[in-house]
PDB file of C-alpha atoms in Angstrom:
ATOM      1  CA  UNK A 177      15.081   6.199 -10.060  1.00 75.00           C
ATOM      2  CA  UNK A 178      13.876   9.162  -8.139  1.00 84.00           C
ATOM      3  CA  UNK A 179      11.962   8.851  -4.872  1.00 90.00           C
ATOM      4  CA  UNK A 180      10.512  11.016  -2.135  1.00 94.00           C
ATOM      5  CA  UNK A 181      10.257  10.473   1.608  1.00 95.00           C
ATOM      6  CA  UNK A 182       7.936  12.595   3.684  1.00 96.00           C
ATOM      7  CA  UNK A 183       8.685  12.394   7.383  1.00 93.00           C
ATOM      8  CA  UNK A 184       5.532  12.206   9.427  1.00 91.00           C
ATOM      9  CA  UNK A 185       2.226  11.069   8.010  1.00 93.00           C
ATOM     10  CA  UNK A 186       0.390  13.447  10.334  1.00 96.00           C
ATOM     11  CA  UNK A 187       1.442  16.808  11.747  1.00 97.00           C
ATOM     12  CA  UNK A 188      -0.647  18.824  14.155  1.00 97.00           C
ATOM     13  CA  UNK A 189      -0.016  22.497  14.944  1.00 97.00           C
ATOM     14  CA  UNK A 190      -1.848  25.251  16.781  1.00 97.00           C
ATOM     15  CA  UNK A 191      -3.353  28.128  14.867  1.00 97.00           C
ATOM     16  CA  UNK A 192      -0.688  30.825  14.505  1.00 97.00           C
ATOM     17  CA  UNK A 193       2.208  28.409  15.011  1.00 98.00           C
ATOM     18  CA  UNK A 194       4.961  27.572  12.559  1.00 98.00           C
ATOM     19  CA  UNK A 195       4.221  24.889  10.004  1.00 98.00           C
ATOM     20  CA  UNK A 196       7.114  22.616   9.002  1.00 98.00           C
ATOM     21  CA  UNK A 197       6.535  19.653   6.705  1.00 98.00           C
ATOM     22  CA  UNK A 198       9.587  17.601   5.835  1.00 98.00           C
ATOM     23  CA  UNK A 199      10.552  16.156   2.467  1.00 97.00           C
ATOM     24  CA  UNK A 200      13.708  14.361   1.404  1.00 97.00           C
ATOM     25  CA  UNK A 201      14.308  13.225  -2.137  1.00 95.00           C
ATOM     26  CA  UNK A 202      16.531  10.887  -4.070  1.00 91.00           C
ATOM     27  CA  UNK A 203      17.512  11.696  -7.626  1.00 83.00           C
ATOM     28  CA  UNK A 204      20.509  10.823  -9.777  1.00 79.00           C
ATOM     29  CA  UNK A 205      20.314  14.113 -11.655  1.00 83.00           C
ATOM     30  CA  UNK A 206      19.354  17.660 -10.647  1.00 84.00           C
ATOM     31  CA  UNK A 207      15.777  17.436  -9.455  1.00 89.00           C
ATOM     32  CA  UNK A 208      12.703  19.469 -10.065  1.00 90.00           C
ATOM     33  CA  UNK A 209      10.812  19.567  -6.766  1.00 93.00           C
ATOM     34  CA  UNK A 210       7.173  20.295  -6.014  1.00 94.00           C
ATOM     35  CA  UNK A 211       4.708  20.649  -3.189  1.00 96.00           C
ATOM     36  CA  UNK A 212       1.035  19.971  -3.827  1.00 96.00           C
ATOM     37  CA  UNK A 213      -1.942  20.368  -1.497  1.00 97.00           C
ATOM     38  CA  UNK A 214      -5.086  18.250  -1.473  1.00 95.00           C
ATOM     39  CA  UNK A 215      -8.260  19.361   0.275  1.00 93.00           C
ATOM     40  CA  UNK A 216     -10.906  16.737   1.127  1.00 89.00           C
ATOM     41  CA  UNK A 217     -12.612  15.213  -1.894  1.00 85.00           C
ATOM     42  CA  UNK A 218     -10.587  17.316  -4.297  1.00 89.00           C
ATOM     43  CA  UNK A 219      -7.660  16.862  -6.655  1.00 90.00           C
ATOM     44  CA  UNK A 220      -4.150  18.093  -5.985  1.00 93.00           C
ATOM     45  CA  UNK A 221      -3.193  21.738  -6.474  1.00 93.00           C
ATOM     46  CA  UNK A 222       0.305  23.095  -6.953  1.00 93.00           C
ATOM     47  CA  UNK A 223       1.627  25.097  -3.985  1.00 95.00           C
ATOM     48  CA  UNK A 224       5.112  25.801  -5.288  1.00 95.00           C
ATOM     49  CA  UNK A 225       7.934  24.353  -7.328  1.00 93.00           C
ATOM     50  CA  UNK A 226      11.702  24.491  -7.651  1.00 93.00           C
ATOM     51  CA  UNK A 227      13.315  23.968 -11.027  1.00 90.00           C
ATOM     52  CA  UNK A 228      16.516  26.020 -11.201  1.00 86.00           C
ATOM     53  CA  UNK A 229      17.827  29.274  -9.788  1.00 88.00           C
ATOM     54  CA  UNK A 230      16.943  30.641  -6.379  1.00 90.00           C
ATOM     55  CA  UNK A 231      16.774  27.865  -3.816  1.00 91.00           C
ATOM     56  CA  UNK A 232      14.148  29.566  -1.649  1.00 96.00           C
ATOM     57  CA  UNK A 233      10.829  29.297  -3.409  1.00 96.00           C
ATOM     58  CA  UNK A 234       7.674  31.123  -2.433  1.00 96.00           C
ATOM     59  CA  UNK A 235       4.249  29.738  -3.209  1.00 95.00           C
ATOM     60  CA  UNK A 236       0.608  30.454  -2.674  1.00 94.00           C
ATOM     61  CA  UNK A 237      -1.083  30.981   0.689  1.00 93.00           C
ATOM     62  CA  UNK A 238       2.138  32.112   2.400  1.00 96.00           C
ATOM     63  CA  UNK A 239       4.020  28.830   1.999  1.00 97.00           C
ATOM     64  CA  UNK A 240       7.652  28.601   1.038  1.00 97.00           C
ATOM     65  CA  UNK A 241      10.254  25.852   0.637  1.00 98.00           C
ATOM     66  CA  UNK A 242      14.023  25.755   0.426  1.00 96.00           C
ATOM     67  CA  UNK A 243      15.991  23.412  -1.790  1.00 95.00           C
ATOM     68  CA  UNK A 244      19.069  22.143   0.057  1.00 95.00           C
ATOM     69  CA  UNK A 245      21.185  19.986  -2.220  1.00 92.00           C
ATOM     70  CA  UNK A 246      23.636  18.970   0.502  1.00 92.00           C
ATOM     71  CA  UNK A 247      20.784  17.638   2.618  1.00 94.00           C
ATOM     72  CA  UNK A 248      18.678  16.386  -0.328  1.00 94.00           C
ATOM     73  CA  UNK A 249      15.760  18.171   1.288  1.00 96.00           C
ATOM     74  CA  UNK A 250      12.881  20.398   0.255  1.00 97.00           C
ATOM     75  CA  UNK A 251      10.995  21.196   3.456  1.00 98.00           C
ATOM     76  CA  UNK A 252       7.791  23.224   3.358  1.00 98.00           C
ATOM     77  CA  UNK A 253       7.219  26.018   5.869  1.00 98.00           C
ATOM     78  CA  UNK A 254       4.693  28.652   6.757  1.00 98.00           C
ATOM     79  CA  UNK A 255       5.306  31.129   9.600  1.00 97.00           C
ATOM     80  CA  UNK A 256       1.768  31.151  10.963  1.00 97.00           C
ATOM     81  CA  UNK A 257      -0.774  28.368  10.488  1.00 97.00           C
ATOM     82  CA  UNK A 258      -4.367  29.139   9.638  1.00 97.00           C
ATOM     83  CA  UNK A 259      -7.352  26.867  10.074  1.00 96.00           C
ATOM     84  CA  UNK A 260      -7.783  26.818   6.305  1.00 95.00           C
ATOM     85  CA  UNK A 261      -4.341  25.199   5.922  1.00 97.00           C
ATOM     86  CA  UNK A 262      -5.681  21.876   7.196  1.00 97.00           C
ATOM     87  CA  UNK A 263      -5.202  19.493   4.275  1.00 97.00           C
ATOM     88  CA  UNK A 264      -2.964  16.752   2.892  1.00 96.00           C
ATOM     89  CA  UNK A 265       0.393  17.892   1.508  1.00 98.00           C
ATOM     90  CA  UNK A 266       2.435  15.998  -1.045  1.00 96.00           C
ATOM     91  CA  UNK A 267       6.052  16.443  -2.036  1.00 96.00           C
ATOM     92  CA  UNK A 268       7.050  15.316  -5.544  1.00 93.00           C
ATOM     93  CA  UNK A 269      10.202  15.014  -7.657  1.00 91.00           C
ATOM     94  CA  UNK A 270      11.033  14.831 -11.352  1.00 88.00           C
ATOM     95  CA  UNK A 271      14.463  14.220 -12.882  1.00 81.00           C
ATOM     96  CA  UNK A 272      15.281  17.595 -14.444  1.00 75.00           C
ATOM     97  CA  UNK A 273      11.666  17.915 -15.482  1.00 72.00           C
ATOM     98  CA  UNK A 274      12.016  15.080 -17.979  1.00 75.00           C
ATOM     99  CA  UNK A 275      10.235  12.329 -16.070  1.00 82.00           C
ATOM    100  CA  UNK A 276       6.736  12.115 -14.596  1.00 87.00           C
ATOM    101  CA  UNK A 277       6.333  13.311 -11.045  1.00 89.00           C
ATOM    102  CA  UNK A 278       6.920  10.784  -8.292  1.00 90.00           C
ATOM    103  CA  UNK A 279       4.986  11.656  -5.149  1.00 93.00           C
ATOM    104  CA  UNK A 280       5.639  11.032  -1.495  1.00 94.00           C
ATOM    105  CA  UNK A 281       2.949   9.382   0.613  1.00 94.00           C
ATOM    106  CA  UNK A 282       1.705  12.685   1.938  1.00 95.00           C
ATOM    107  CA  UNK A 283       1.501  14.469   5.287  1.00 96.00           C
ATOM    108  CA  UNK A 284      -1.838  15.340   6.779  1.00 96.00           C
ATOM    109  CA  UNK A 285      -1.753  18.730   8.476  1.00 97.00           C
ATOM    110  CA  UNK A 286      -4.212  19.444  11.264  1.00 97.00           C
ATOM    111  CA  UNK A 287      -4.577  22.942  12.688  1.00 97.00           C
ATOM    112  CA  UNK A 288      -5.911  23.264  16.216  1.00 96.00           C
ATOM    113  CA  UNK A 289      -7.773  26.368  17.320  1.00 93.00           C
TER     114      UNK A 289
ATOM    115  CA  UNK B 302     -10.808  26.879 -18.860  1.00 62.00           C
ATOM    116  CA  UNK B 303     -12.877  24.263 -17.026  1.00 81.00           C
ATOM    117  CA  UNK B 304      -9.843  22.307 -15.843  1.00 93.00           C
ATOM    118  CA  UNK B 305      -9.377  18.542 -16.031  1.00 96.00           C
ATOM    119  CA  UNK B 306     -12.767  16.856 -16.013  1.00 97.00           C
ATOM    120  CA  UNK B 307     -13.233  13.316 -14.745  1.00 97.00           C
ATOM    121  CA  UNK B 308     -16.296  11.116 -14.693  1.00 97.00           C
ATOM    122  CA  UNK B 309     -17.851   9.504 -12.843  1.00 97.00           C
ATOM    123  CA  UNK B 310     -16.971  11.126  -9.517  1.00 96.00           C
ATOM    124  CA  UNK B 311     -18.159   8.068  -7.652  1.00 97.00           C
ATOM    125  CA  UNK B 312     -18.620   4.500  -8.835  1.00 97.00           C
ATOM    126  CA  UNK B 313     -19.809   1.552  -6.804  1.00 98.00           C
ATOM    127  CA  UNK B 314     -19.752  -1.792  -8.546  1.00 97.00           C
ATOM    128  CA  UNK B 315     -19.612  -5.481  -7.829  1.00 97.00           C
ATOM    129  CA  UNK B 316     -16.601  -7.690  -8.245  1.00 97.00           C
ATOM    130  CA  UNK B 317     -16.265  -8.945 -11.793  1.00 97.00           C
ATOM    131  CA  UNK B 318     -17.940  -5.984 -13.435  1.00 97.00           C
ATOM    132  CA  UNK B 319     -16.264  -3.750 -15.996  1.00 97.00           C
ATOM    133  CA  UNK B 320     -15.414  -0.213 -14.911  1.00 98.00           C
ATOM    134  CA  UNK B 321     -14.625   2.659 -17.254  1.00 98.00           C
ATOM    135  CA  UNK B 322     -13.253   5.943 -15.965  1.00 98.00           C
ATOM    136  CA  UNK B 323     -13.127   8.955 -18.241  1.00 98.00           C
ATOM    137  CA  UNK B 324     -10.961  12.039 -18.456  1.00 98.00           C
ATOM    138  CA  UNK B 325     -10.978  15.234 -20.483  1.00 98.00           C
ATOM    139  CA  UNK B 326      -7.643  17.058 -20.168  1.00 96.00           C
ATOM    140  CA  UNK B 327      -7.125  20.788 -20.395  1.00 95.00           C
ATOM    141  CA  UNK B 328      -7.148  21.972 -23.980  1.00 94.00           C
ATOM    142  CA  UNK B 329      -3.628  22.454 -25.321  1.00 91.00           C
ATOM    143  CA  UNK B 330      -1.951  20.116 -22.843  1.00 92.00           C
ATOM    144  CA  UNK B 331      -0.022  17.345 -24.562  1.00 90.00           C
ATOM    145  CA  UNK B 332       0.742  15.073 -21.608  1.00 92.00           C
ATOM    146  CA  UNK B 333      -1.840  13.062 -19.691  1.00 94.00           C
ATOM    147  CA  UNK B 334      -1.331  10.970 -16.584  1.00 95.00           C
ATOM    148  CA  UNK B 335      -3.429   8.455 -14.659  1.00 97.00           C
ATOM    149  CA  UNK B 336      -2.646   8.117 -10.948  1.00 96.00           C
ATOM    150  CA  UNK B 337      -4.220   5.878  -8.295  1.00 97.00           C
ATOM    151  CA  UNK B 338      -4.445   6.951  -4.654  1.00 94.00           C
ATOM    152  CA  UNK B 339      -4.851   4.551  -1.741  1.00 93.00           C
ATOM    153  CA  UNK B 340      -4.137   4.881   1.957  1.00 89.00           C
ATOM    154  CA  UNK B 341      -1.561   2.119   1.870  1.00 89.00           C
ATOM    155  CA  UNK B 342       0.384   3.038  -1.264  1.00 89.00           C
ATOM    156  CA  UNK B 343      -0.232   6.765  -1.654  1.00 90.00           C
ATOM    157  CA  UNK B 344      -0.231   8.190  -5.197  1.00 93.00           C
ATOM    158  CA  UNK B 345       0.959   5.743  -7.817  1.00 94.00           C
ATOM    159  CA  UNK B 346       1.490   6.561 -11.476  1.00 94.00           C
ATOM    160  CA  UNK B 347      -0.346   4.007 -13.593  1.00 97.00           C
ATOM    161  CA  UNK B 348       0.302   5.215 -17.133  1.00 96.00           C
ATOM    162  CA  UNK B 349       1.065   8.376 -19.046  1.00 93.00           C
ATOM    163  CA  UNK B 350       0.601   9.609 -22.589  1.00 93.00           C
ATOM    164  CA  UNK B 351       2.433  12.195 -24.634  1.00 91.00           C
ATOM    165  CA  UNK B 352       0.709  13.515 -27.749  1.00 92.00           C
ATOM    166  CA  UNK B 353      -1.903  10.737 -27.350  1.00 94.00           C
ATOM    167  CA  UNK B 354       0.741   7.989 -27.415  1.00 94.00           C
ATOM    168  CA  UNK B 355       1.229   5.764 -24.348  1.00 95.00           C
ATOM    169  CA  UNK B 356       4.789   6.290 -23.144  1.00 92.00           C
ATOM    170  CA  UNK B 357       5.048   4.144 -20.037  1.00 92.00           C
ATOM    171  CA  UNK B 358       2.439   1.747 -18.665  1.00 94.00           C
ATOM    172  CA  UNK B 359       4.741  -0.041 -16.243  1.00 93.00           C
ATOM    173  CA  UNK B 360       2.626   1.173 -13.342  1.00 93.00           C
ATOM    174  CA  UNK B 361      -0.505  -0.605 -14.537  1.00 95.00           C
ATOM    175  CA  UNK B 362      -0.953  -3.313 -11.914  1.00 88.00           C
ATOM    176  CA  UNK B 363      -2.314  -6.118 -14.062  1.00 87.00           C
ATOM    177  CA  UNK B 364      -3.637  -6.980 -17.482  1.00 92.00           C
ATOM    178  CA  UNK B 365      -7.079  -6.247 -16.132  1.00 96.00           C
ATOM    179  CA  UNK B 366      -6.190  -2.572 -16.461  1.00 97.00           C
ATOM    180  CA  UNK B 367      -6.064  -0.805 -19.806  1.00 97.00           C
ATOM    181  CA  UNK B 368      -5.976   2.829 -20.899  1.00 98.00           C
ATOM    182  CA  UNK B 369      -6.565   4.592 -24.178  1.00 97.00           C
ATOM    183  CA  UNK B 370      -6.293   8.094 -25.524  1.00 97.00           C
ATOM    184  CA  UNK B 371      -8.042   8.155 -28.897  1.00 96.00           C
ATOM    185  CA  UNK B 372      -7.613  11.922 -29.283  1.00 95.00           C
ATOM    186  CA  UNK B 373      -6.146  14.937 -27.519  1.00 94.00           C
ATOM    187  CA  UNK B 374      -9.325  15.654 -25.582  1.00 95.00           C
ATOM    188  CA  UNK B 375     -10.301  12.267 -24.163  1.00 96.00           C
ATOM    189  CA  UNK B 376      -8.838   9.332 -22.286  1.00 98.00           C
ATOM    190  CA  UNK B 377     -10.262   6.258 -20.598  1.00 98.00           C
ATOM    191  CA  UNK B 378      -9.025   3.887 -17.934  1.00 98.00           C
ATOM    192  CA  UNK B 379     -10.762   0.533 -17.961  1.00 98.00           C
ATOM    193  CA  UNK B 380     -10.719  -2.258 -15.402  1.00 97.00           C
ATOM    194  CA  UNK B 381     -12.099  -5.607 -16.517  1.00 97.00           C
ATOM    195  CA  UNK B 382     -12.911  -7.565 -14.437  1.00 96.00           C
ATOM    196  CA  UNK B 383     -12.842  -5.401 -11.328  1.00 96.00           C
ATOM    197  CA  UNK B 384     -11.786  -6.714  -7.906  1.00 96.00           C
ATOM    198  CA  UNK B 385     -12.228  -5.310  -4.380  1.00 97.00           C
ATOM    199  CA  UNK B 386      -8.514  -4.446  -4.188  1.00 96.00           C
ATOM    200  CA  UNK B 387      -9.033  -2.016  -7.075  1.00 97.00           C
ATOM    201  CA  UNK B 388     -11.016   0.236  -4.734  1.00 97.00           C
ATOM    202  CA  UNK B 389      -9.218   3.587  -4.740  1.00 97.00           C
ATOM    203  CA  UNK B 390      -9.427   7.137  -6.000  1.00 96.00           C
ATOM    204  CA  UNK B 391      -8.228   7.428  -9.572  1.00 97.00           C
ATOM    205  CA  UNK B 392      -6.875  10.783 -10.709  1.00 96.00           C
ATOM    206  CA  UNK B 393      -6.283  12.081 -14.176  1.00 97.00           C
ATOM    207  CA  UNK B 394      -3.827  14.948 -14.646  1.00 95.00           C
ATOM    208  CA  UNK B 395      -2.570  16.903 -17.628  1.00 94.00           C
ATOM    209  CA  UNK B 396       0.399  19.130 -18.377  1.00 91.00           C
ATOM    210  CA  UNK B 397       2.269  20.915 -21.111  1.00 85.00           C
ATOM    211  CA  UNK B 398       5.255  18.700 -20.396  1.00 72.00           C
ATOM    212  CA  UNK B 399       5.963  15.233 -19.065  1.00 64.00           C
ATOM    213  CA  UNK B 400       8.165  16.300 -16.186  1.00 60.00           C
ATOM    214  CA  UNK B 401       6.003  18.961 -14.718  1.00 58.00           C
ATOM    215  CA  UNK B 402       8.174  21.909 -15.681  1.00 61.00           C
ATOM    216  CA  UNK B 403       4.771  23.055 -16.733  1.00 61.00           C
ATOM    217  CA  UNK B 404       2.316  22.681 -13.881  1.00 78.00           C
ATOM    218  CA  UNK B 405       0.516  19.361 -13.473  1.00 88.00           C
ATOM    219  CA  UNK B 406      -3.238  19.936 -13.272  1.00 92.00           C
ATOM    220  CA  UNK B 407      -5.364  17.315 -11.541  1.00 94.00           C
ATOM    221  CA  UNK B 408      -8.993  16.435 -11.921  1.00 95.00           C
ATOM    222  CA  UNK B 409     -11.151  15.922  -8.853  1.00 94.00           C
ATOM    223  CA  UNK B 410     -10.793  12.172  -9.077  1.00 96.00           C
ATOM    224  CA  UNK B 411     -13.055   9.164  -9.499  1.00 97.00           C
ATOM    225  CA  UNK B 412     -13.685   7.247  -6.288  1.00 97.00           C
ATOM    226  CA  UNK B 413     -14.131   3.575  -7.106  1.00 98.00           C
ATOM    227  CA  UNK B 414     -15.591   1.075  -4.678  1.00 98.00           C
ATOM    228  CA  UNK B 415     -15.662  -2.575  -5.730  1.00 98.00           C
ATOM    229  CA  UNK B 416     -17.821  -4.766  -3.498  1.00 96.00           C
TER     230      UNK B 416
END
């Protein structure tokens, strides 16, 4: 069965600094990988997804993630953090898009002025 | 489109009472999912439907939990009787496909507090 591990339940960065949120997955077949963002008292919104093709995926709000099969990773990055990026971020995996998404436990991002 | 609509947004009840959470998926989506979010366990998939048929309910914690989808535009999650450990945020989500190759759209959640 597929699973996701997000390293670090809380990450704090300064405004303008690089954002790096880590995600490692386990899947017995080629995975579909996702990053979702959750703002306080709201549902989850899709940031970006990898299904097939180009391994560097660009999403909304300047975020991007790179699928690295050899490392079973799908880390999320953004070159310059903005105060509005403060939220909870979830990595998720599906087996070739045929199974429901399994989510990691989330990483809370704080941005310090 | 109005998105996935859940009600109620907040529910406070006493132990032993019946709780019913409701969800209206996005029109045209054929897959519907119920997730539960807690600090300790994160987001857990409880049950999902495809074309109104329950496909996998192995995530439902106990027989006290039940879910129905009588038609393509409505689903309920019922807890009877409720217990304090059921306190959580319950999310409904819908998609064109089970595996999220189509985007998974979430409602704003129903925050349940059982006293």
